Tab-separated table of C-alpha atoms and ligand atoms in Angstrom:
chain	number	residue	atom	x	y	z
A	1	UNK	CA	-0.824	171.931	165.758
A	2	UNK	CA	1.535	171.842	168.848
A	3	UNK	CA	1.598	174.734	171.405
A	4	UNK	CA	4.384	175.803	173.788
A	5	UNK	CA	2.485	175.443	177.372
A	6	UNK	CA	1.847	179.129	178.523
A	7	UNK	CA	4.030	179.612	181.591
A	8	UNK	CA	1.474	180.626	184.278
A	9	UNK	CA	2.934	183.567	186.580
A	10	UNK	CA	1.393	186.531	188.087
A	11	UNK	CA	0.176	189.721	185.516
A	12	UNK	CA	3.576	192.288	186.118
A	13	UNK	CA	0.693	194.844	186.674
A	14	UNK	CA	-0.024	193.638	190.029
A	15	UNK	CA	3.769	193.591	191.041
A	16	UNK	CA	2.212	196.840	193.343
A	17	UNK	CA	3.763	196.996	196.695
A	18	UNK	CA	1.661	195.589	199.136
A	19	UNK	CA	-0.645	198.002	202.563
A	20	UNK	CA	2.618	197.489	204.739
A	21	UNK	CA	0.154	198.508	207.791
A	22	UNK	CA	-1.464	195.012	207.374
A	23	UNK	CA	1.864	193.682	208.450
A	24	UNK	CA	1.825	195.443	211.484
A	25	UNK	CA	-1.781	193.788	212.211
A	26	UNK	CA	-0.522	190.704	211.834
A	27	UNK	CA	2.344	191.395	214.189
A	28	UNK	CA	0.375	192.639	216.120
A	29	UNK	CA	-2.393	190.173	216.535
A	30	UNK	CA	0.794	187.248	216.919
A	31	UNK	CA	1.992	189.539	220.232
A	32	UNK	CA	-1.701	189.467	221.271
A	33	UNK	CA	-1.946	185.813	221.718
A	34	UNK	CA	1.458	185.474	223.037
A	35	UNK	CA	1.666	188.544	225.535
A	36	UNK	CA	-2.026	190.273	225.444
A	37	UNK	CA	-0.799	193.339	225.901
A	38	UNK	CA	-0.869	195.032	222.689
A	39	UNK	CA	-1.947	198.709	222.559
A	40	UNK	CA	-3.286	199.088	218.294
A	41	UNK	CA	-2.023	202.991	217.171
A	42	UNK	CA	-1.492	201.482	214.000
A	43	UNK	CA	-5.172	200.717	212.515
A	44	UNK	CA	-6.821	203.832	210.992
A	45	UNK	CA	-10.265	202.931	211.883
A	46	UNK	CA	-12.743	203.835	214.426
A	47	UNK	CA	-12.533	201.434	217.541
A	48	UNK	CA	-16.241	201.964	217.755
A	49	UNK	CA	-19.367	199.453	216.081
A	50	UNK	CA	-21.970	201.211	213.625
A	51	UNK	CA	-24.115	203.742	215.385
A	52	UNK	CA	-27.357	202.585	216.431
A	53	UNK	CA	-29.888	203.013	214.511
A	54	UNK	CA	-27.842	201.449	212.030
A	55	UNK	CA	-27.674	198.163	213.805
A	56	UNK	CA	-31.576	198.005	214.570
A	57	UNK	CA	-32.114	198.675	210.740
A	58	UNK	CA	-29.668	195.659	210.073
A	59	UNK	CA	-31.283	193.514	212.191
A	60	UNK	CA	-34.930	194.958	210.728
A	61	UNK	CA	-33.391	194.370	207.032
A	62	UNK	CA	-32.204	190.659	208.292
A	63	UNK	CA	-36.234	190.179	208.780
A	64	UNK	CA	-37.927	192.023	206.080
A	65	UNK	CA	-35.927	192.264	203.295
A	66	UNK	CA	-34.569	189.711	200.601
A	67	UNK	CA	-31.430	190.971	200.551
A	68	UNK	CA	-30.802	190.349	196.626
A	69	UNK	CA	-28.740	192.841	194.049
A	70	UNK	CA	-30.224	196.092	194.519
A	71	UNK	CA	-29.516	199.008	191.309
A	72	UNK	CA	-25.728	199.043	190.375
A	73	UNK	CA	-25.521	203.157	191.793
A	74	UNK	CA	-27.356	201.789	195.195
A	75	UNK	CA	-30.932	201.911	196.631
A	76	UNK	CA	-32.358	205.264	195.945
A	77	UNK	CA	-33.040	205.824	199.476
A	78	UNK	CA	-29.416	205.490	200.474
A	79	UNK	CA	-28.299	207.465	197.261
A	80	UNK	CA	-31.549	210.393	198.372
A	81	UNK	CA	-29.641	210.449	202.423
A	82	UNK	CA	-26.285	210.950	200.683
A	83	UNK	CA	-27.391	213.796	198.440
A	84	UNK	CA	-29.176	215.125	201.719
A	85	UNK	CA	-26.158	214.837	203.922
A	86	UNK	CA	-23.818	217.052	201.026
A	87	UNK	CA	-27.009	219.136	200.649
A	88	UNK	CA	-27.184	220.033	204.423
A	89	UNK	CA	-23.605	220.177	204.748
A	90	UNK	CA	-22.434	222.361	202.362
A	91	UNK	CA	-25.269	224.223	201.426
A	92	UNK	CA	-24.880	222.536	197.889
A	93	UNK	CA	-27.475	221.363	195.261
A	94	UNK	CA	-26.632	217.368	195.419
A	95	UNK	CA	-29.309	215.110	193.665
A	96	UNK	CA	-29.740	211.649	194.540
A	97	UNK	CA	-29.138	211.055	190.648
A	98	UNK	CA	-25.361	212.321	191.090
A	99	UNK	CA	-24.588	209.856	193.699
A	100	UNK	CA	-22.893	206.708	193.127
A	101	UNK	CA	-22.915	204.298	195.453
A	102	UNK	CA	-20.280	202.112	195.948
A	103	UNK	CA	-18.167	199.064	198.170
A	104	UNK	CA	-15.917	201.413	199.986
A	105	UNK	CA	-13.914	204.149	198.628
A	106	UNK	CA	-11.593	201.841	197.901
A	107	UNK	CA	-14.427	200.505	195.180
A	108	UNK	CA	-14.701	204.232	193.812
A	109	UNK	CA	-11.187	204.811	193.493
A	110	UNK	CA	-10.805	201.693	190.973
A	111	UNK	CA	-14.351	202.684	188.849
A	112	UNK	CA	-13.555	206.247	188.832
A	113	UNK	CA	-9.522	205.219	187.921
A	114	UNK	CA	-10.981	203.149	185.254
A	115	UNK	CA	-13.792	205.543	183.876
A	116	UNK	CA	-11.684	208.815	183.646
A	117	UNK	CA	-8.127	207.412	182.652
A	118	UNK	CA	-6.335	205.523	180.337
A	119	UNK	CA	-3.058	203.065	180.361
A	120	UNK	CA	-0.294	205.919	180.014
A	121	UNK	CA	-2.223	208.636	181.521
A	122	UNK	CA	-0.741	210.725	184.134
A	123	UNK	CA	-2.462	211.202	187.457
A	124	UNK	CA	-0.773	213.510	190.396
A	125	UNK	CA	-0.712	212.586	194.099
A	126	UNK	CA	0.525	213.905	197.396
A	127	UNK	CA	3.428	212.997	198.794
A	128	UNK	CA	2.944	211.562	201.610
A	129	UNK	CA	-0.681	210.433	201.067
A	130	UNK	CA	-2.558	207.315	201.025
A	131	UNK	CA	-0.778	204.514	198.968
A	132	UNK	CA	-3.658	203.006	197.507
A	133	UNK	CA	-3.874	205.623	195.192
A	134	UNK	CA	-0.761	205.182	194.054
A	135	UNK	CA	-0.765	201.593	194.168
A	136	UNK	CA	-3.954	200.951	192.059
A	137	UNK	CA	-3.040	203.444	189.675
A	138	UNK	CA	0.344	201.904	188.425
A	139	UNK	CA	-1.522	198.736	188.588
A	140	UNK	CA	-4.001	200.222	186.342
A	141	UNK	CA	-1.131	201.433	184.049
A	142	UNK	CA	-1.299	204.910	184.590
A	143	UNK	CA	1.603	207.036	185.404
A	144	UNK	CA	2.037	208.666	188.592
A	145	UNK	CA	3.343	211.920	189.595
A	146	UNK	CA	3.960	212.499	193.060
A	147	UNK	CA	4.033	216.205	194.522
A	148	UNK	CA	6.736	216.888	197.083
A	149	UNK	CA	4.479	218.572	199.793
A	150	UNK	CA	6.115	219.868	202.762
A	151	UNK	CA	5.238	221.232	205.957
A	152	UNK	CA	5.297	224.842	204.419
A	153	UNK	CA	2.038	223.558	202.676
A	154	UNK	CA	0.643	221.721	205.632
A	155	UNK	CA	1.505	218.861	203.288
A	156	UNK	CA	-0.960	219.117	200.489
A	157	UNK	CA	-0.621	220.042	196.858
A	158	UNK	CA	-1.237	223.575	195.609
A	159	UNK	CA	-1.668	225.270	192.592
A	160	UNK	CA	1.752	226.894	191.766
A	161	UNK	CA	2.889	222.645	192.380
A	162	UNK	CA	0.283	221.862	189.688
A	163	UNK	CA	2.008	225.388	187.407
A	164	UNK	CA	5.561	223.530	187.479
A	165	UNK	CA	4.382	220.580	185.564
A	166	UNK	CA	5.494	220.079	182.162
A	167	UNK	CA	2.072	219.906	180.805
A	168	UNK	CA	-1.348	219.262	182.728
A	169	UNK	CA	-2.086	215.735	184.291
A	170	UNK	CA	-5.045	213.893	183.200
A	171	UNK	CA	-6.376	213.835	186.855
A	172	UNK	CA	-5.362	215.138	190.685
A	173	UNK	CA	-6.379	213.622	193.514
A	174	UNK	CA	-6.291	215.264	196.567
A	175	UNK	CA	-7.804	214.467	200.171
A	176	UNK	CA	-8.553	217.115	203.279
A	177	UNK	CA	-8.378	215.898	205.984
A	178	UNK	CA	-5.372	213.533	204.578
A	179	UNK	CA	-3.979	210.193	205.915
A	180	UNK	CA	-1.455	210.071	207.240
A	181	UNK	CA	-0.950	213.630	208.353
A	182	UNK	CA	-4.524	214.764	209.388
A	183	UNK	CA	-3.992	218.123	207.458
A	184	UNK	CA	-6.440	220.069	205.622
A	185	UNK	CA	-6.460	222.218	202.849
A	186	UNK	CA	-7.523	225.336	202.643
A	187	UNK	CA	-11.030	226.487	201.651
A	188	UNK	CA	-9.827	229.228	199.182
A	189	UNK	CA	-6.708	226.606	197.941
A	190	UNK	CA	-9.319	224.103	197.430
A	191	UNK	CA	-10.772	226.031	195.427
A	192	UNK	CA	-8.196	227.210	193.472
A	193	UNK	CA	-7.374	223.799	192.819
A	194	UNK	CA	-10.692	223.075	191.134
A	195	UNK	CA	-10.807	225.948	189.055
A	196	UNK	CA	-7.076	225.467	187.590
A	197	UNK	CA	-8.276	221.426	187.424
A	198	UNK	CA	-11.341	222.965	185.545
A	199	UNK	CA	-9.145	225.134	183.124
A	200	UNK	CA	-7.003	222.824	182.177
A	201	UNK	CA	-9.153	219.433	181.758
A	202	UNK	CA	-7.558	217.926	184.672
A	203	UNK	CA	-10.148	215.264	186.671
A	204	UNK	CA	-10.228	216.771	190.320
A	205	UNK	CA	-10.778	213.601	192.205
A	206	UNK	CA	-11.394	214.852	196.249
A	207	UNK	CA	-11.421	212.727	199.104
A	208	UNK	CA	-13.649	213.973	201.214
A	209	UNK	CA	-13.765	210.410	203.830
A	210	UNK	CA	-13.063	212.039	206.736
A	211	UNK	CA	-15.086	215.184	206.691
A	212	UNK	CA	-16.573	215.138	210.124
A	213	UNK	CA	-13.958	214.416	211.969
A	214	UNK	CA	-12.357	217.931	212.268
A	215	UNK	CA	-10.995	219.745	215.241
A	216	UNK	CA	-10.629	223.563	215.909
A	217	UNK	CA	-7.727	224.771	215.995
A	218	UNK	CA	-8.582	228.153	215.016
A	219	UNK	CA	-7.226	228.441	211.632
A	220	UNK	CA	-9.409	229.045	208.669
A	221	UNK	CA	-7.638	225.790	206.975
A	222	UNK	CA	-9.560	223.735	209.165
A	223	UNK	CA	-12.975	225.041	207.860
A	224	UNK	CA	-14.708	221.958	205.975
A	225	UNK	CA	-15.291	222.305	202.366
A	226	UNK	CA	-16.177	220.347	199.716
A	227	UNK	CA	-14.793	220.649	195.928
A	228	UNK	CA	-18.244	220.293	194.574
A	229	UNK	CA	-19.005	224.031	196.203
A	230	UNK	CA	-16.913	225.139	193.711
A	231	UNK	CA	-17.192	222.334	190.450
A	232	UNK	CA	-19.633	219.848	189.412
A	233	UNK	CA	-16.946	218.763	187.217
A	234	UNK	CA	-15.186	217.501	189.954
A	235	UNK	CA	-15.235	213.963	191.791
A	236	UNK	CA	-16.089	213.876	195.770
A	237	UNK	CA	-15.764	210.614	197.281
A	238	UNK	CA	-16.994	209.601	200.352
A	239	UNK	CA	-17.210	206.806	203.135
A	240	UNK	CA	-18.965	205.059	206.010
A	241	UNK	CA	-15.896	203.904	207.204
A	242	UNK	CA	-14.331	207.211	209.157
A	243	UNK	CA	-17.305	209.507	210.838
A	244	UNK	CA	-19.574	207.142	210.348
A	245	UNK	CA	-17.773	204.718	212.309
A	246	UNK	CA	-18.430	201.400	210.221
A	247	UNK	CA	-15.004	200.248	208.238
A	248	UNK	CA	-16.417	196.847	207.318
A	249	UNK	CA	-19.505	197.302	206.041
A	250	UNK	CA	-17.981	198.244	202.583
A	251	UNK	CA	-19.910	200.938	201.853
A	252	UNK	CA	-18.393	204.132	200.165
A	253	UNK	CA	-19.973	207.123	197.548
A	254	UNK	CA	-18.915	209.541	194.475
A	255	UNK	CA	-20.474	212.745	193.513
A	256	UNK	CA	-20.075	212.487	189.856
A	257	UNK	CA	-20.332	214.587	186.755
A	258	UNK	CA	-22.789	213.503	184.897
A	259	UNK	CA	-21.185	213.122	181.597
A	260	UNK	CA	-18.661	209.770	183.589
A	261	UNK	CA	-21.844	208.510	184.851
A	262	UNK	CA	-22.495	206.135	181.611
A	263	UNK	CA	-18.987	204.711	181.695
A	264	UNK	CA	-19.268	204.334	185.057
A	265	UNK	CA	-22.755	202.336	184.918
A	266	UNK	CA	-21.076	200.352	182.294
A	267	UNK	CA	-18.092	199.251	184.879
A	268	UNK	CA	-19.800	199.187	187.426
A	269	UNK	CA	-22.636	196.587	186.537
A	270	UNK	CA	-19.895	194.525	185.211
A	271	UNK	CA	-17.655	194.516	187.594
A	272	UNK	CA	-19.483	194.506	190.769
A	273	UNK	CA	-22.996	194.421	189.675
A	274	UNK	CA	-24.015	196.338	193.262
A	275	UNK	CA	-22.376	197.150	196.887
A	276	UNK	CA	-23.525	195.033	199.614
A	277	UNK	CA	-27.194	195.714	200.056
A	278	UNK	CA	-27.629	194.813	203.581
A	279	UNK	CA	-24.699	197.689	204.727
A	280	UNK	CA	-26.881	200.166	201.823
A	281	UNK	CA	-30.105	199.245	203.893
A	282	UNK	CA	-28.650	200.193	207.004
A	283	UNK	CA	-26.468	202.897	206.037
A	284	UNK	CA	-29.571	204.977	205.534
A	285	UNK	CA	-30.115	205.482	209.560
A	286	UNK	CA	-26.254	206.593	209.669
A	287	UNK	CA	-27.320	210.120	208.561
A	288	UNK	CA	-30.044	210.123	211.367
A	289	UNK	CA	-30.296	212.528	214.078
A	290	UNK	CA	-29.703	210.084	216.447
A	291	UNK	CA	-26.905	208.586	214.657
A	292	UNK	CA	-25.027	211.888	214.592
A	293	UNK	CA	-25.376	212.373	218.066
A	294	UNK	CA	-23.503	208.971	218.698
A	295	UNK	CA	-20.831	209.785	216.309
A	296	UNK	CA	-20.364	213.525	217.323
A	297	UNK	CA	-19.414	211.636	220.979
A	298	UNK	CA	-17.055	209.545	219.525
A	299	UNK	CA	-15.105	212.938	217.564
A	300	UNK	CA	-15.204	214.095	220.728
A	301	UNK	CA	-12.873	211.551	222.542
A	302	UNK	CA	-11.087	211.799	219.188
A	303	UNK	CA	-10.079	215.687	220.327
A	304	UNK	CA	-9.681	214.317	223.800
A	305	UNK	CA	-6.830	212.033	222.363
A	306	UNK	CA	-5.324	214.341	220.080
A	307	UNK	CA	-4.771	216.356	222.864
A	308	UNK	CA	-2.772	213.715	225.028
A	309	UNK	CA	-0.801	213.392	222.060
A	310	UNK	CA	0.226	216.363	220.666
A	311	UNK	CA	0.920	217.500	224.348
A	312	UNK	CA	2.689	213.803	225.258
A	313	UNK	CA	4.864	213.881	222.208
A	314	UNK	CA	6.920	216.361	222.436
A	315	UNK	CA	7.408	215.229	225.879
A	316	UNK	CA	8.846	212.315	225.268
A	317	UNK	CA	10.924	214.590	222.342
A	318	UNK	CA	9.087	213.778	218.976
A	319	UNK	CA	8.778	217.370	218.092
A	320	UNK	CA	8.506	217.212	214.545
A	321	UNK	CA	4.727	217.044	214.111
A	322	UNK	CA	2.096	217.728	210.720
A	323	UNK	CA	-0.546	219.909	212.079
A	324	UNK	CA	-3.290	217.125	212.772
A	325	UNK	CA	-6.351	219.014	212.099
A	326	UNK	CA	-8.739	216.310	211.172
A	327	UNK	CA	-8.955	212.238	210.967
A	328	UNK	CA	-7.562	210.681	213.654
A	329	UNK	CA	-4.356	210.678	213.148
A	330	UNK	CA	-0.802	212.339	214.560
A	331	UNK	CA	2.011	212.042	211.704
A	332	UNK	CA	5.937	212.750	213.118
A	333	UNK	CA	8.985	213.053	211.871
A	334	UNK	CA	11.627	210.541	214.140
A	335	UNK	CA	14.783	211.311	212.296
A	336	UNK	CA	16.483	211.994	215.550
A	337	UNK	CA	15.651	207.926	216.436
A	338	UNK	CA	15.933	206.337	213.310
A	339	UNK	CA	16.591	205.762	209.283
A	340	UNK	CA	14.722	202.863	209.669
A	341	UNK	CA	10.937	203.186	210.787
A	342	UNK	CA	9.939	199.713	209.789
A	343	UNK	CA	12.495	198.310	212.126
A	344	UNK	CA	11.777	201.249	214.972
A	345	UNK	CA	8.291	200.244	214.691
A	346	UNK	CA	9.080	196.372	215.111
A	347	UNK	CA	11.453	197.069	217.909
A	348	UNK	CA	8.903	199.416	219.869
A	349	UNK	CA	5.830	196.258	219.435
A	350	UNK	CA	8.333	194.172	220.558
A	351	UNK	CA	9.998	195.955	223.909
A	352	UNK	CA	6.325	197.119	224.849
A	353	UNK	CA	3.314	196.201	223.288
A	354	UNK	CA	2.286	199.399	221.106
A	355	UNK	CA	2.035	199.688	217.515
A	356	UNK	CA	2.308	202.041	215.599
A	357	UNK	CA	2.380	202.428	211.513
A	358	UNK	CA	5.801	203.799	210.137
A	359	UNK	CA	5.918	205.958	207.348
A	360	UNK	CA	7.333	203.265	204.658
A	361	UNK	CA	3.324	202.942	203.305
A	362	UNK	CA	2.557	206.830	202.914
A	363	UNK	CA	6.021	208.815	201.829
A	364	UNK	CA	8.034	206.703	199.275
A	365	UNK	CA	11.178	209.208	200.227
A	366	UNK	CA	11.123	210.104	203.591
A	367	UNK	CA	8.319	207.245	205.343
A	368	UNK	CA	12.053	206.219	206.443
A	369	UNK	CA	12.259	208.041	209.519
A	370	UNK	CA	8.548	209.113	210.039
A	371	UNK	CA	5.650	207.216	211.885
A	372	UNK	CA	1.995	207.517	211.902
A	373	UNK	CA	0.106	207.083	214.806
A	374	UNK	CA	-3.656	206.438	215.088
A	375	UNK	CA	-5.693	208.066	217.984
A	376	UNK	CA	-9.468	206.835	217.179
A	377	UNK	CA	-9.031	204.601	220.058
A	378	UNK	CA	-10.376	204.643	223.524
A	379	UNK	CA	-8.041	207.574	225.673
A	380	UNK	CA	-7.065	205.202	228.660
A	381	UNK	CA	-5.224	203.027	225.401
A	382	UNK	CA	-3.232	206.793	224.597
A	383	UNK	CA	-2.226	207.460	227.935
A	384	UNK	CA	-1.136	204.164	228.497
A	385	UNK	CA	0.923	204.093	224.812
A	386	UNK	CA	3.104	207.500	225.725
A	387	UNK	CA	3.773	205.914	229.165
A	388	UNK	CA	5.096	203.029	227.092
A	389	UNK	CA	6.819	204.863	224.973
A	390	UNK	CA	8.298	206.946	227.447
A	391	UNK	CA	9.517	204.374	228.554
A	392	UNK	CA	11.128	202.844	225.735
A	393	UNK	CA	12.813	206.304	224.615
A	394	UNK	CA	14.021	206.417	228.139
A	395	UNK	CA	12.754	209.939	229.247
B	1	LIG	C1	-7.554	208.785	202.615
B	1	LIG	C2	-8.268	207.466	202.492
B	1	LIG	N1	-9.040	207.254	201.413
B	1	LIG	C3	-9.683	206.082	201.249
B	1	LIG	C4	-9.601	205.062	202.185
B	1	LIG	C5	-10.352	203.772	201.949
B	1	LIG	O1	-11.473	203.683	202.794
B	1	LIG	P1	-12.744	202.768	202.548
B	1	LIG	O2	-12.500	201.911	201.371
B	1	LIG	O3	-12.923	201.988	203.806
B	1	LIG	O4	-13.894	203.720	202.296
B	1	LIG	C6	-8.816	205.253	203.332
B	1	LIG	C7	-8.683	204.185	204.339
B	1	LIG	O5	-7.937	204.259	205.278
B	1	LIG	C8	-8.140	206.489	203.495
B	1	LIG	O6	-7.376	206.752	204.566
């Protein structure tokens, strides 16, 4: 028996466009070594290590502990701080039992993907909104719907969006505060959204990653809140990587209902057997006292630097701004500049050293002529960006 020779290629499922932001790293990091004067608005990530009482409990855990696979849902002492953090913060009832521990959010968006939905399903997103979403959906065969949401929604999904679908989506995901535009959703909308998800056997799926790092601005939308205040039946996810300042220690969370937890035991053991157990060891001491103190300073500077910017901007005659209240980031519109943000982007790192993400990742129609720029740096690094910039535009 003869066989034709398979020919090897890649699967057509992972023919997924790729983070275009990690392009500007690179580009960046090349004009680093040849100039060394490149100012990073692109990355969204604290520029800040672990807090630290995490890093003495690393270096503790280096000593004392083996360091082996720990349970597939994490230690239960990190899974016990996590349920005490939601507890404390939202007045909720979280058990350590409904936590799910996990590498990143990035790791809970595939098991959760993967648990709840099948090839075909359809899942709705925000336009603009984080691409990975998107991304590892269509890889995973489901079909996505993307909701048009304008600034007359501070650019999140709402219930009369979800009422003008043909029929109801097998899941939602939503996120408040949202990358790239910082916005928030409402308390009362959010709520909304869980009960029509609830109704109509839509999986809410809420990322919650960058609760904590919320400014006032006075308006009720920035009020934190969390979809499990108003359904169990919901999915929160969470992250060290935003408030908690630690991006690379690969350590993320669900609050799940209980009746995914079995399929999700079953993926989960299989496909990563745990998350890293020397970031779960430490992560327990980012939910200390002293911890939050540390962080609180750094969401601080945060509002220090949203302030430069949102007052520099305009200045230098990007008007056209999403109401940034949370994350770290500003989102504008720079139609008046260009159709082509890539290039604008490439042009600015170029001519004077800053860089900044365009929209291209986060807004498959418009990221054309809109950029996203991070301000979880240090301030001197923003002040020194709109003086390049200013420069640049010529005002
Ligand atoms: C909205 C949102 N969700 C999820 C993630 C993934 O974060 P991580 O995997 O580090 O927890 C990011 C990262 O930028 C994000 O902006």
């Amino acid at each position: 028996m003869f066989y034709r020779r398979r020919v090897r290629s890649e699967s057509r499922r992972s023919t997924v466009p790729a983070f275009y932001v990690m392009d500007v790293w690179k580009a960046a990091a090349e004009r680093a070594r040849t100039h060394g004067d490149v100012l990073v608005l692109a990355a969204g990530q604290p520029s800040t290590p672990a807090p630290a009482p995490v890093l003495r409990a690393t270096r503790a855990a280096l000593d004392a502990e083996l360091l082996g696979y720990t349970e597939t849902f994490g230690t239960p002492e990190l899974r016990a701080a996590i349920a005490a953090y939601h507890r404390d913060g939202y007045g909720i009832e979280v058990d350590a039992e409904d936590v799910v521990v996990t590498t990143g959010s990035s790791g809970a968006f595939t098991l959760i993907f993967l648990a709840a939905f099948d090839v075909g399903d359809t899942v709705v997103v925000a336009r603009p909104g984080y691409p990975a979403y998107r991304n590892t959906l269509s890889a995973l065969g489901c079909r996505v719907v993307e909701l048009d949401c304008g600034a007359r929604t501070r650019f999140q999904p709402t219930v009369e969006m979800l009422e003008a679908l043909p029929e109801p989506p097998a899941g939602l995901i939503v996120a408040s505060p949202a990358n790239p535009t910082g916005t928030m959703i409402d308390p009362a909308e959010l709520a909304a959204l869980a009960r029509w998800c609830d109704a109509h056997g839509t999986l809410l799926i809420s990322d919650e990653i960058y609760h904590g790092i919320v400014y006032d601005a006075g308006a009720d939308a920035t009020a934190t809140s969390s979809a499990w205040e108003t359904s169990r039946e919901s999915v929160v996810i969470g992250s060290v990587s935003k408030y908690f300042s630690m991006t690379g220690w690969r350590l993320g969370w669900m609050l799940v209902p209980e009746g995914l937890r079995p399929a999700l035991q079953r993926l989960a053991s299989n496909m990563t057997v745990c998350p890293p157990a020397i970031s779960q060891y430490a992560a327990v001491h980012a939910f200390d006292t002293e911890s939050r103190r540390e962080l609180d300073g750094h969401v601080r500077r945060y509002a220090r630097n949203r302030a430069l910017l949102l007052d520099g901007l305009p200045r230098l005659g990007i008007t056209d701004l999403a109401p940034a209240d949370g994350a770290f980031y500003a989102y504008a519109d720079i139609a008046h500049l260009t159709d082509d943000a890539t290039r604008w982007c490439a042009d600015l790192l170029a001519g004077t050293g800053v860089a900044l993400a365009p929209g291209t990742d986060f807004d498959t129609r418009n990221g054309s002529h809109t950029i996203r720029l991070s301000f979880a740096g240090a301030t001197a690094d923003i002040e020194e960006a709109l003086a390049r910039m200013g420069r640049f535009l010529g005002v």
